[in-house]
Amino acid sequence: MGASPTPRTVEPLPARAGTAVPPEPGRVVAIAYSGGRDSLALLHATCRAAAPLGLQVVALHVHHGLQPDAHAWLRQARRLCARWRRRGWPLQLRWARLEGAPAPGDSVEAWARRGRRAALDRMARESGATLLLLAHHRRDQAETLLLQALRGGGPAGLSAMPAVADRAGLAWARPWLDQPREAIDAYVQRHRLQPVHDPSNDDLRLARSRLRQQVWPALTAAFGDAEATLAAAARRAQEAAAALAELAAIDLAPLVDDQGRLQFAGWRALSAARQANTLRAWWALQSGHGARQALVDRVLAEAGATAAAWWPAGGGWVCRLYRGRLRVVPPDAGLRPPAEMGVPRESTLDLSRPGRWPAPGWSGAFEVAVADPAAAVRGLPPGLLCAVQLRPRSGGEQFQARPGSPPRSLKKQFQAAALPAQQRCGPLLWSSDGALLFVPGLGADARQWAAAGTSALTLRWCGDPAPSGSHLSGQESGPDKAAG
C-alpha cells in the first residue's frame, strides 16, 4: 500500500490583544517542520521576520509513524508553536499522519519521501500558502549529488535540488541551499534552540546515513572544499539539464503529432546523443514519469532492426513502434487484445521433441534437435521442454553462458557475444517453475543444461516463420509430429 497523508488538526493563531492581524490571502508562508536542527532554525528565523511584514507562518509537520518517538515529536511541535504564539508570533501548526506501508519491493525511504511530499503539498494549499520553505543546506545538496552519481544519474539527477521549483502555483523554495551547515549550527546555538534527534539519521541501512557517517568524513579530510565544489557542480548540472530540455523541445516540435506519437524516421535522423535525449523527454512528456535507462538502451539498439516492435518499460507501460511512429502505451491498454497493440502474446509450447515449431504471436519458429553427446555445449533435458513459456524481455533477466561463469544481464551477454540487434528480438523460454531456459542468439542457460550422459535437446530460434505445423500445449499438428 502507498502512503495516504491525512491532515489531523490545525492549531490556529489565537485572537487576542497584541496579535498580528490575520494576513491577506497570498501572504501565508509554510515551513516544512520536522523538529530537527535545520527545520527548527528555519521556522525560528521565519517567525522572527514574519510579524513586522504582516505574514502568517504555518509549520507543517508530517508524522511518518516509523519511529517510536514520532508521537513525542508531534507533542514537542505543539508545545513549541504554542509557546511562540504566546510571544505574539503569527504561527500556526498543521500536521498529518501517513497511513499505509511501503508496497512490496518499495523502499521505506522512497515511500516516506512520496508521502511526505504529498502531505506537505496538501497542507500548504489548505492553509492558503503560495510559498513553502524547505531547510536543505549546502551539505544536503552535496550529499544529494553524490548519491545521484552513485545511482548512475544523468544531468537531471546530478542537478540535485533546485533552489526554487514552482509546482502548480505553489513555490517550493530552499533559501539556505547556499549556506554551510556550520552557519545553521551557529544559529541554533545562538538562540538556544532544542531540536529533536531522529535515530534514522544513524541507521547505516539507509544510503544517506552511510554517506554521512562513513564517506563524508574521509572525503572532507582529503578534500576540505568538497561541500562547496560539489554544490557548485550541482548548479552546473542544473544548467546542463536546462539546456538539454530546451534542445529536446526544439527536436520534438516537428516530430510529435497531435496524438503524442513520435515520428520514427525523423527521430532516427538525429545523432545518437540527441536521440537518447529526445526519447527521454518525449517519454516523460507522454507518460508523466522518467524513462528507465534499460528502455532507452533497448530502443536505441533495436529500433532500426524492424518496422514494428514493442519494448516493456516497467509498471505495465510499453513503448510501441508501429507504422513509422513510436507511441507510449499505458498499463490500462493491456485490457485490449494484445494483437491490437502489436504486442506478442505470452504462450506455451511443447518443445520436448525434435522438429520445427512456429511460435504463436511471434515472427519465427524454434528448431529442436537431438544434442550431440560429443559437443562442448550440452542441451536441455526434454522434460524441461514439455510446457515452456514464451515471454518477451522485460528487463532484469540474468543469463549464465557456461558453467562456473557468473550470471549476467542479457544486455551484457549480448554485448559480449557481439550479437546484432536484429538477432535479439525473439522470445525468451521459461520453465513452468520460472527458470530461464533459452535466449535467442545466446542459447541455453548453463544452469539448466542436461547432465553429462543423459538425453538432451538443442534449440535454435529462426527469425523467419516456417510453413510447418505447430505443436501447442494441448494439441498436435504438422508434418514433424512423428519426428520423435
Short mmCIF file of C-alpha atoms in Angstrom, two decimals:
data_model
loop_
_atom_site.label_atom_id
_atom_site.label_comp_id
_atom_site.label_asym_id
_atom_site.label_seq_id
_atom_site.Cartn_x
_atom_site.Cartn_y
_atom_site.Cartn_z
CA MET A 1 0.00 0.00 0.00
CA GLY A 2 1.12 3.54 -0.61
CA ALA A 3 1.09 6.43 1.81
CA SER A 4 -2.17 8.26 2.41
CA PRO A 5 -1.46 11.58 4.14
CA THR A 6 -4.35 12.76 6.26
CA PRO A 7 -4.21 16.18 7.96
CA ARG A 8 -5.36 15.65 11.54
CA THR A 9 -5.61 19.07 13.04
CA VAL A 10 -4.87 22.77 12.74
CA GLU A 11 -3.77 24.86 15.70
CA PRO A 12 -4.59 28.45 14.74
CA LEU A 13 -3.31 31.74 15.97
CA PRO A 14 -5.42 32.78 18.99
CA ALA A 15 -7.36 36.02 18.69
CA ARG A 16 -6.10 38.25 21.49
CA ALA A 17 -4.67 41.69 22.01
CA GLY A 18 -1.21 42.25 20.61
CA THR A 19 -1.54 39.54 17.98
CA ALA A 20 -0.73 40.35 14.39
CA VAL A 21 -3.72 40.96 12.13
CA PRO A 22 -4.62 37.85 10.07
CA PRO A 23 -2.84 38.17 6.74
CA GLU A 24 -4.48 38.71 3.41
CA PRO A 25 -4.74 35.76 1.00
CA GLY A 26 -1.36 35.10 -0.58
CA ARG A 27 0.58 36.28 2.47
CA VAL A 28 0.98 32.87 4.09
CA VAL A 29 4.38 31.19 4.29
CA ALA A 30 4.54 27.47 5.03
CA ILE A 31 7.57 25.75 6.59
CA ALA A 32 8.28 22.03 6.35
CA TYR A 33 8.97 21.36 10.03
CA SER A 34 10.25 18.03 11.36
CA GLY A 35 11.61 19.31 14.67
CA GLY A 36 15.20 18.63 13.64
CA ARG A 37 18.01 21.17 13.76
CA ASP A 38 17.64 22.60 10.26
CA SER A 39 13.86 22.94 10.10
CA LEU A 40 13.72 24.29 13.66
CA ALA A 41 16.22 27.02 12.78
CA LEU A 42 14.32 27.91 9.61
CA LEU A 43 10.99 28.10 11.43
CA HIS A 44 12.51 30.32 14.15
CA ALA A 45 14.13 32.68 11.63
CA THR A 46 10.96 32.91 9.54
CA CYS A 47 8.74 33.66 12.53
CA ARG A 48 11.07 36.44 13.67
CA ALA A 49 10.87 38.10 10.26
CA ALA A 50 7.17 37.47 9.55
CA ALA A 51 5.38 39.61 12.16
CA PRO A 52 6.75 43.01 11.01
CA LEU A 53 5.90 42.08 7.43
CA GLY A 54 2.32 41.08 8.20
CA LEU A 55 2.87 37.47 7.16
CA GLN A 56 1.29 34.36 8.61
CA VAL A 57 3.63 31.37 9.18
CA VAL A 58 2.32 27.81 9.10
CA ALA A 59 4.51 24.97 10.37
CA LEU A 60 3.75 21.72 8.51
CA HIS A 61 4.64 18.57 10.44
CA VAL A 62 4.42 15.06 8.97
CA HIS A 63 4.04 12.13 11.38
CA HIS A 64 5.51 9.18 9.44
CA GLY A 65 4.71 6.59 12.09
CA LEU A 66 8.11 4.96 11.57
CA GLN A 67 9.85 5.83 14.84
CA PRO A 68 8.78 5.15 18.44
CA ASP A 69 9.41 8.82 19.25
CA ALA A 70 7.16 10.14 16.46
CA HIS A 71 4.31 10.88 18.91
CA ALA A 72 6.71 12.71 21.23
CA TRP A 73 8.00 14.81 18.31
CA LEU A 74 4.45 15.88 17.50
CA ARG A 75 3.80 16.81 21.15
CA GLN A 76 7.00 18.84 21.17
CA ALA A 77 5.96 20.63 17.98
CA ARG A 78 2.62 21.55 19.53
CA ARG A 79 4.25 22.87 22.72
CA LEU A 80 6.83 24.86 20.75
CA CYS A 81 4.27 26.51 18.49
CA ALA A 82 2.03 27.34 21.45
CA ARG A 83 4.96 28.94 23.28
CA TRP A 84 5.98 31.01 20.26
CA ARG A 85 2.37 32.12 19.71
CA ARG A 86 2.36 33.44 23.26
CA ARG A 87 5.27 35.65 22.20
CA GLY A 88 2.92 37.15 19.63
CA TRP A 89 4.48 35.43 16.65
CA PRO A 90 1.99 34.77 13.79
CA LEU A 91 2.27 30.99 13.80
CA GLN A 92 0.02 28.02 13.12
CA LEU A 93 0.73 24.31 13.22
CA ARG A 94 -0.70 21.79 10.79
CA TRP A 95 0.17 18.14 10.99
CA ALA A 96 -0.61 14.97 9.07
CA ARG A 97 -0.18 11.27 9.75
CA LEU A 98 0.91 8.94 6.94
CA GLU A 99 -1.26 5.87 6.68
CA GLY A 100 -0.35 2.58 4.99
CA ALA A 101 3.04 1.00 4.36
CA PRO A 102 5.54 0.59 1.53
CA ALA A 103 4.43 -1.65 -1.33
CA PRO A 104 6.36 -4.89 -1.93
CA GLY A 105 9.74 -4.02 -3.40
CA ASP A 106 9.45 -0.35 -2.43
CA SER A 107 11.99 1.16 -0.05
CA VAL A 108 10.92 2.80 3.18
CA GLU A 109 12.89 5.91 2.18
CA ALA A 110 11.07 6.26 -1.14
CA TRP A 111 7.68 5.57 0.44
CA ALA A 112 8.21 8.13 3.20
CA ARG A 113 9.53 10.72 0.73
CA ARG A 114 6.48 10.42 -1.56
CA GLY A 115 4.08 10.50 1.34
CA ARG A 116 5.81 13.49 2.92
CA ARG A 117 5.74 15.49 -0.31
CA ALA A 118 2.06 14.78 -0.84
CA ALA A 119 1.20 15.74 2.74
CA LEU A 120 3.21 18.96 2.62
CA ASP A 121 1.66 19.95 -0.69
CA ARG A 122 -1.85 19.32 0.57
CA MET A 123 -1.43 21.10 3.90
CA ALA A 124 0.31 24.10 2.34
CA ARG A 125 -2.51 24.61 -0.14
CA GLU A 126 -5.17 24.15 2.52
CA SER A 127 -3.50 26.85 4.62
CA GLY A 128 -3.56 29.30 1.70
CA ALA A 129 0.21 29.37 1.27
CA THR A 130 1.83 30.13 -2.06
CA LEU A 131 5.35 29.63 -0.69
CA LEU A 132 6.68 26.50 1.04
CA LEU A 133 10.15 26.75 2.58
CA LEU A 134 12.45 23.75 2.99
CA ALA A 135 15.54 23.79 5.23
CA HIS A 136 18.02 21.99 2.97
CA HIS A 137 21.51 23.48 3.07
CA ARG A 138 24.73 23.23 1.08
CA ARG A 139 25.88 19.94 2.55
CA ASP A 140 22.49 18.37 1.79
CA GLN A 141 22.99 19.49 -1.80
CA ALA A 142 26.48 17.98 -1.98
CA GLU A 143 25.25 14.69 -0.48
CA THR A 144 22.37 14.53 -2.95
CA LEU A 145 24.71 14.98 -5.91
CA LEU A 146 26.96 12.17 -4.65
CA LEU A 147 24.03 9.81 -4.10
CA GLN A 148 22.66 10.53 -7.57
CA ALA A 149 26.08 9.93 -9.10
CA LEU A 150 26.38 6.60 -7.29
CA ARG A 151 22.98 5.62 -8.68
CA GLY A 152 24.06 6.44 -12.22
CA GLY A 153 22.01 9.62 -12.52
CA GLY A 154 22.22 11.84 -15.58
CA PRO A 155 22.26 15.66 -15.70
CA ALA A 156 18.78 15.90 -14.20
CA GLY A 157 19.74 13.69 -11.25
CA LEU A 158 23.09 15.39 -10.76
CA SER A 159 21.25 18.71 -10.61
CA ALA A 160 20.27 17.60 -7.10
CA MET A 161 17.79 20.03 -5.54
CA PRO A 162 16.61 23.29 -7.15
CA ALA A 163 16.62 26.47 -5.11
CA VAL A 164 13.04 27.17 -6.23
CA ALA A 165 10.54 24.95 -8.02
CA ASP A 166 7.01 26.01 -8.96
CA ARG A 167 4.51 23.18 -8.62
CA ALA A 168 1.07 24.19 -9.83
CA GLY A 169 1.19 27.60 -8.19
CA LEU A 170 2.96 26.56 -5.01
CA ALA A 171 6.63 27.58 -4.88
CA TRP A 172 8.88 25.07 -3.09
CA ALA A 173 11.93 27.10 -2.05
CA ARG A 174 15.20 26.31 -0.28
CA PRO A 175 16.51 29.66 0.97
CA TRP A 176 19.54 28.12 2.73
CA LEU A 177 20.78 25.96 -0.15
CA ASP A 178 23.99 28.00 -0.38
CA GLN A 179 24.52 28.12 3.38
CA PRO A 180 27.08 25.79 5.02
CA ARG A 181 25.88 23.53 7.78
CA GLU A 182 28.15 25.34 10.26
CA ALA A 183 26.12 28.54 9.83
CA ILE A 184 22.94 26.74 10.87
CA ASP A 185 24.71 25.13 13.83
CA ALA A 186 25.81 28.59 14.97
CA TYR A 187 22.25 29.94 14.65
CA VAL A 188 20.83 27.09 16.75
CA GLN A 189 23.42 27.68 19.47
CA ARG A 190 22.96 31.44 19.48
CA HIS A 191 19.20 31.18 20.06
CA ARG A 192 19.44 28.13 22.34
CA LEU A 193 17.08 26.08 20.22
CA GLN A 194 16.49 22.46 21.19
CA PRO A 195 15.98 20.22 18.12
CA VAL A 196 14.84 16.62 18.26
CA HIS A 197 17.12 13.81 17.10
CA ASP A 198 15.88 11.30 14.54
CA PRO A 199 17.66 7.95 15.09
CA SER A 200 17.15 7.06 11.42
CA ASN A 201 19.97 9.53 10.70
CA ASP A 202 22.27 6.99 12.35
CA ASP A 203 20.83 3.94 10.57
CA LEU A 204 23.54 2.57 8.29
CA ARG A 205 20.95 0.61 6.32
CA LEU A 206 19.98 3.93 4.73
CA ALA A 207 22.17 5.21 1.89
CA ARG A 208 22.33 8.82 3.07
CA SER A 209 23.27 7.75 6.59
CA ARG A 210 26.11 5.60 5.26
CA LEU A 211 27.32 8.51 3.18
CA ARG A 212 27.24 10.91 6.12
CA GLN A 213 28.94 8.63 8.63
CA GLN A 214 31.34 6.54 6.57
CA VAL A 215 32.15 8.53 3.43
CA TRP A 216 31.79 12.22 4.21
CA PRO A 217 34.41 12.46 7.00
CA ALA A 218 37.04 10.80 4.82
CA LEU A 219 36.05 12.88 1.80
CA THR A 220 36.31 16.21 3.59
CA ALA A 221 39.55 15.14 5.26
CA ALA A 222 41.07 14.61 1.83
CA PHE A 223 39.25 17.49 0.09
CA GLY A 224 38.41 20.26 2.51
CA ASP A 225 36.31 22.22 0.00
CA ALA A 226 34.26 19.20 -1.14
CA GLU A 227 30.97 20.64 0.10
CA ALA A 228 31.31 23.89 -1.83
CA THR A 229 32.69 22.33 -5.02
CA LEU A 230 30.05 19.60 -5.16
CA ALA A 231 27.30 22.17 -4.65
CA ALA A 232 28.82 24.20 -7.49
CA ALA A 233 28.86 21.08 -9.67
CA ALA A 234 25.15 20.64 -8.97
CA ARG A 235 24.50 24.18 -10.20
CA ARG A 236 26.38 23.44 -13.44
CA ALA A 237 24.40 20.22 -13.83
CA GLN A 238 21.21 22.25 -13.46
CA GLU A 239 22.36 24.49 -16.30
CA ALA A 240 23.19 21.45 -18.45
CA ALA A 241 19.83 19.82 -17.70
CA ALA A 242 18.01 23.03 -18.62
CA ALA A 243 19.93 23.27 -21.89
CA LEU A 244 19.15 19.64 -22.74
CA ALA A 245 15.48 20.23 -22.00
CA GLU A 246 15.47 23.21 -24.37
CA LEU A 247 17.22 21.16 -27.06
CA ALA A 248 14.72 18.32 -26.63
CA ALA A 249 11.84 20.77 -27.04
CA ILE A 250 13.37 22.03 -30.29
CA ASP A 251 13.93 18.50 -31.61
CA LEU A 252 10.48 17.27 -30.59
CA ALA A 253 8.48 20.16 -32.05
CA PRO A 254 8.39 18.83 -35.66
CA LEU A 255 8.35 15.14 -34.66
CA VAL A 256 5.38 14.73 -32.30
CA ASP A 257 1.87 14.59 -33.78
CA ASP A 258 -1.39 15.63 -32.15
CA GLN A 259 -1.74 12.16 -30.60
CA GLY A 260 1.64 12.33 -28.89
CA ARG A 261 3.30 9.85 -31.26
CA LEU A 262 6.95 10.30 -32.22
CA GLN A 263 7.86 10.24 -35.92
CA PHE A 264 10.37 7.43 -36.18
CA ALA A 265 12.31 8.41 -39.31
CA GLY A 266 12.87 11.98 -38.17
CA TRP A 267 13.92 10.82 -34.73
CA ARG A 268 16.43 8.32 -36.16
CA ALA A 269 17.94 11.09 -38.28
CA LEU A 270 19.19 12.80 -35.11
CA SER A 271 22.58 11.99 -33.63
CA ALA A 272 22.67 9.14 -31.11
CA ALA A 273 23.05 11.56 -28.20
CA ARG A 274 20.10 13.66 -29.35
CA GLN A 275 18.03 10.53 -29.95
CA ALA A 276 18.56 9.49 -26.33
CA ASN A 277 17.88 12.99 -25.00
CA THR A 278 14.75 13.39 -27.12
CA LEU A 279 13.45 9.91 -26.27
CA ARG A 280 13.72 10.63 -22.54
CA ALA A 281 11.97 13.98 -22.88
CA TRP A 282 9.21 12.54 -25.09
CA TRP A 283 8.62 9.62 -22.75
CA ALA A 284 8.39 11.89 -19.69
CA LEU A 285 6.02 14.24 -21.52
CA GLN A 286 3.67 11.44 -22.60
CA SER A 287 3.80 9.18 -19.54
CA GLY A 288 4.40 11.65 -16.72
CA HIS A 289 7.49 9.84 -15.42
CA GLY A 290 11.09 9.29 -16.46
CA ALA A 291 12.20 6.55 -18.83
CA ARG A 292 14.27 3.71 -17.45
CA GLN A 293 17.81 3.51 -18.79
CA ALA A 294 17.16 -0.07 -19.92
CA LEU A 295 14.30 1.15 -22.11
CA VAL A 296 16.42 3.88 -23.69
CA ASP A 297 19.26 1.44 -24.37
CA ARG A 298 16.98 -1.15 -25.97
CA VAL A 299 15.08 1.27 -28.19
CA LEU A 300 18.33 2.84 -29.43
CA ALA A 301 19.87 -0.58 -30.13
CA GLU A 302 16.88 -2.37 -31.61
CA ALA A 303 14.56 0.19 -33.19
CA GLY A 304 16.34 0.15 -36.55
CA ALA A 305 16.11 -3.63 -36.93
CA THR A 306 12.37 -3.93 -37.50
CA ALA A 307 9.40 -1.99 -38.79
CA ALA A 308 7.18 -2.97 -35.86
CA ALA A 309 8.30 -3.67 -32.31
CA TRP A 310 7.49 -3.05 -28.68
CA TRP A 311 9.52 -2.66 -25.53
CA PRO A 312 8.31 -3.11 -21.93
CA ALA A 313 9.04 -0.04 -19.85
CA GLY A 314 8.19 -1.27 -16.35
CA GLY A 315 4.98 -0.98 -14.39
CA GLY A 316 2.92 -2.23 -17.34
CA TRP A 317 3.99 0.62 -19.63
CA VAL A 318 5.03 -0.19 -23.19
CA CYS A 319 6.90 1.70 -25.91
CA ARG A 320 5.48 0.61 -29.27
CA LEU A 321 6.83 1.15 -32.79
CA TYR A 322 4.11 0.79 -35.43
CA ARG A 323 3.71 2.28 -38.89
CA GLY A 324 6.65 4.59 -38.54
CA ARG A 325 5.75 6.09 -35.18
CA LEU A 326 6.71 5.47 -31.57
CA ARG A 327 3.89 5.50 -29.09
CA VAL A 328 3.62 5.34 -25.28
CA VAL A 329 1.13 2.65 -24.29
CA PRO A 330 -0.14 2.97 -20.68
CA PRO A 331 -0.78 -0.02 -18.42
CA ASP A 332 -4.55 0.05 -18.84
CA ALA A 333 -4.13 -0.53 -22.58
CA GLY A 334 -3.32 -4.13 -21.64
CA LEU A 335 -7.08 -4.64 -21.26
CA ARG A 336 -7.32 -4.60 -25.05
CA PRO A 337 -6.43 -7.66 -27.14
CA PRO A 338 -2.64 -7.95 -27.46
CA ALA A 339 -2.88 -8.16 -31.26
CA GLU A 340 -4.48 -4.74 -31.23
CA MET A 341 -1.36 -3.37 -29.55
CA GLY A 342 1.08 -5.27 -31.71
CA VAL A 343 2.39 -6.99 -28.56
CA PRO A 344 3.24 -10.71 -28.78
CA ARG A 345 1.16 -12.91 -26.53
CA GLU A 346 2.70 -14.92 -23.74
CA SER A 347 2.11 -18.51 -24.80
CA THR A 348 3.11 -22.08 -24.05
CA LEU A 349 4.82 -24.59 -26.34
CA ASP A 350 5.79 -28.25 -26.14
CA LEU A 351 9.37 -28.40 -27.44
CA SER A 352 10.23 -31.78 -25.97
CA ARG A 353 10.62 -33.49 -29.37
CA PRO A 354 12.75 -32.75 -32.45
CA GLY A 355 11.10 -30.67 -35.13
CA ARG A 356 10.45 -27.12 -36.21
CA TRP A 357 7.72 -25.40 -34.24
CA PRO A 358 6.37 -21.90 -35.05
CA ALA A 359 5.97 -19.59 -32.06
CA PRO A 360 2.39 -18.26 -31.79
CA GLY A 361 2.31 -14.49 -31.78
CA TRP A 362 5.94 -14.22 -32.87
CA SER A 363 7.52 -13.94 -36.29
CA GLY A 364 9.63 -17.06 -36.15
CA ALA A 365 9.96 -20.70 -35.11
CA PHE A 366 12.09 -22.95 -32.91
CA GLU A 367 14.18 -25.75 -34.37
CA VAL A 368 14.64 -28.64 -31.93
CA ALA A 369 17.26 -31.36 -32.47
CA VAL A 370 18.86 -34.19 -30.51
CA ALA A 371 22.04 -32.95 -28.84
CA ASP A 372 25.41 -34.34 -29.93
CA PRO A 373 26.96 -36.05 -26.88
CA ALA A 374 30.44 -35.03 -28.09
CA ALA A 375 29.57 -31.34 -28.38
CA ALA A 376 31.11 -28.89 -25.90
CA VAL A 377 27.76 -27.22 -25.22
CA ARG A 378 25.15 -29.57 -23.82
CA GLY A 379 21.45 -29.33 -24.48
CA LEU A 380 18.41 -29.17 -22.25
CA PRO A 381 16.56 -32.13 -20.67
CA PRO A 382 13.43 -32.99 -22.71
CA GLY A 383 11.41 -32.99 -19.51
CA LEU A 384 12.03 -29.27 -19.07
CA LEU A 385 10.68 -28.52 -22.55
CA CYS A 386 7.23 -30.09 -22.30
CA ALA A 387 5.47 -26.80 -21.45
CA VAL A 388 7.87 -23.91 -21.95
CA GLN A 389 6.55 -20.38 -21.63
CA LEU A 390 7.35 -17.82 -24.32
CA ARG A 391 7.81 -14.29 -22.98
CA PRO A 392 9.30 -11.03 -24.26
CA ARG A 393 12.21 -9.41 -22.47
CA SER A 394 11.06 -7.31 -19.54
CA GLY A 395 14.39 -6.25 -18.01
CA GLY A 396 16.38 -7.73 -15.15
CA GLU A 397 16.82 -11.23 -16.61
CA GLN A 398 20.10 -12.95 -15.72
CA PHE A 399 21.73 -15.46 -18.11
CA GLN A 400 24.63 -17.85 -17.43
CA ALA A 401 26.64 -18.57 -20.56
CA ARG A 402 28.70 -21.53 -19.27
CA PRO A 403 29.14 -23.50 -16.05
CA GLY A 404 31.22 -21.65 -13.48
CA SER A 405 30.70 -18.23 -15.05
CA PRO A 406 28.61 -15.65 -13.20
CA PRO A 407 25.06 -14.92 -14.39
CA ARG A 408 24.95 -11.52 -16.11
CA SER A 409 22.27 -9.28 -17.56
CA LEU A 410 21.10 -10.02 -21.09
CA LYS A 411 22.41 -6.66 -22.25
CA LYS A 412 25.94 -7.54 -21.14
CA GLN A 413 25.70 -11.05 -22.55
CA PHE A 414 24.52 -9.72 -25.92
CA GLN A 415 27.39 -7.25 -25.95
CA ALA A 416 29.92 -9.93 -25.03
CA ALA A 417 28.62 -12.14 -27.85
CA ALA A 418 28.65 -9.17 -30.30
CA LEU A 419 25.09 -10.11 -31.24
CA PRO A 420 23.43 -7.72 -33.74
CA ALA A 421 20.25 -6.00 -32.58
CA GLN A 422 18.07 -7.81 -35.12
CA GLN A 423 19.01 -11.13 -33.53
CA ARG A 424 17.90 -10.09 -30.03
CA CYS A 425 14.17 -9.85 -30.64
CA GLY A 426 12.97 -13.45 -30.24
CA PRO A 427 11.01 -14.80 -27.25
CA LEU A 428 12.70 -16.00 -24.07
CA LEU A 429 11.85 -19.52 -22.97
CA TRP A 430 10.99 -20.15 -19.31
CA SER A 431 10.22 -23.35 -17.45
CA SER A 432 6.92 -23.84 -15.68
CA ASP A 433 8.63 -23.12 -12.36
CA GLY A 434 10.08 -19.79 -13.53
CA ALA A 435 13.63 -20.73 -14.57
CA LEU A 436 15.14 -19.11 -17.66
CA LEU A 437 15.89 -21.87 -20.17
CA PHE A 438 16.82 -20.33 -23.52
CA VAL A 439 17.64 -16.93 -25.03
CA PRO A 440 17.63 -16.49 -28.83
CA GLY A 441 21.13 -15.72 -30.03
CA LEU A 442 22.74 -16.87 -26.77
CA GLY A 443 21.43 -20.42 -26.43
CA ALA A 444 20.51 -22.50 -23.41
CA ASP A 445 21.19 -21.18 -19.92
CA ALA A 446 24.06 -23.25 -18.47
CA ARG A 447 22.25 -23.62 -15.15
CA GLN A 448 19.66 -25.79 -16.92
CA TRP A 449 21.94 -27.96 -19.09
CA ALA A 450 21.27 -31.69 -19.07
CA ALA A 451 23.70 -33.79 -17.05
CA ALA A 452 26.50 -35.46 -18.99
CA GLY A 453 25.50 -38.81 -20.44
CA THR A 454 21.76 -38.08 -20.35
CA SER A 455 19.43 -37.36 -23.27
CA ALA A 456 19.26 -33.73 -24.29
CA LEU A 457 17.79 -31.47 -26.96
CA THR A 458 19.25 -28.33 -28.56
CA LEU A 459 17.19 -25.35 -29.66
CA ARG A 460 17.66 -22.67 -32.27
CA TRP A 461 15.47 -19.65 -32.88
CA CYS A 462 14.77 -18.91 -36.56
CA GLY A 463 13.56 -15.39 -37.22
CA ASP A 464 11.58 -16.31 -40.35
CA PRO A 465 8.37 -18.31 -39.76
CA ALA A 466 8.40 -21.83 -41.15
CA PRO A 467 5.49 -23.34 -43.08
CA SER A 468 5.47 -26.46 -40.94
CA GLY A 469 2.82 -27.26 -38.34
CA SER A 470 2.61 -26.08 -34.77
CA HIS A 471 2.90 -28.03 -31.53
CA LEU A 472 0.96 -26.07 -29.00
CA SER A 473 0.37 -27.23 -25.45
CA GLY A 474 -2.63 -29.50 -25.56
CA GLN A 475 -2.71 -30.09 -29.33
CA GLU A 476 -0.56 -31.66 -32.03
CA SER A 477 -0.30 -30.93 -35.75
CA GLY A 478 2.17 -30.61 -38.56
CA PRO A 479 4.39 -32.91 -40.64
CA ASP A 480 7.06 -33.09 -37.93
CA LYS A 481 4.63 -34.56 -35.43
CA ALA A 482 6.11 -38.03 -35.65
CA ALA A 483 9.76 -36.97 -35.90
CA GLY A 484 10.47 -38.02 -32.32
#
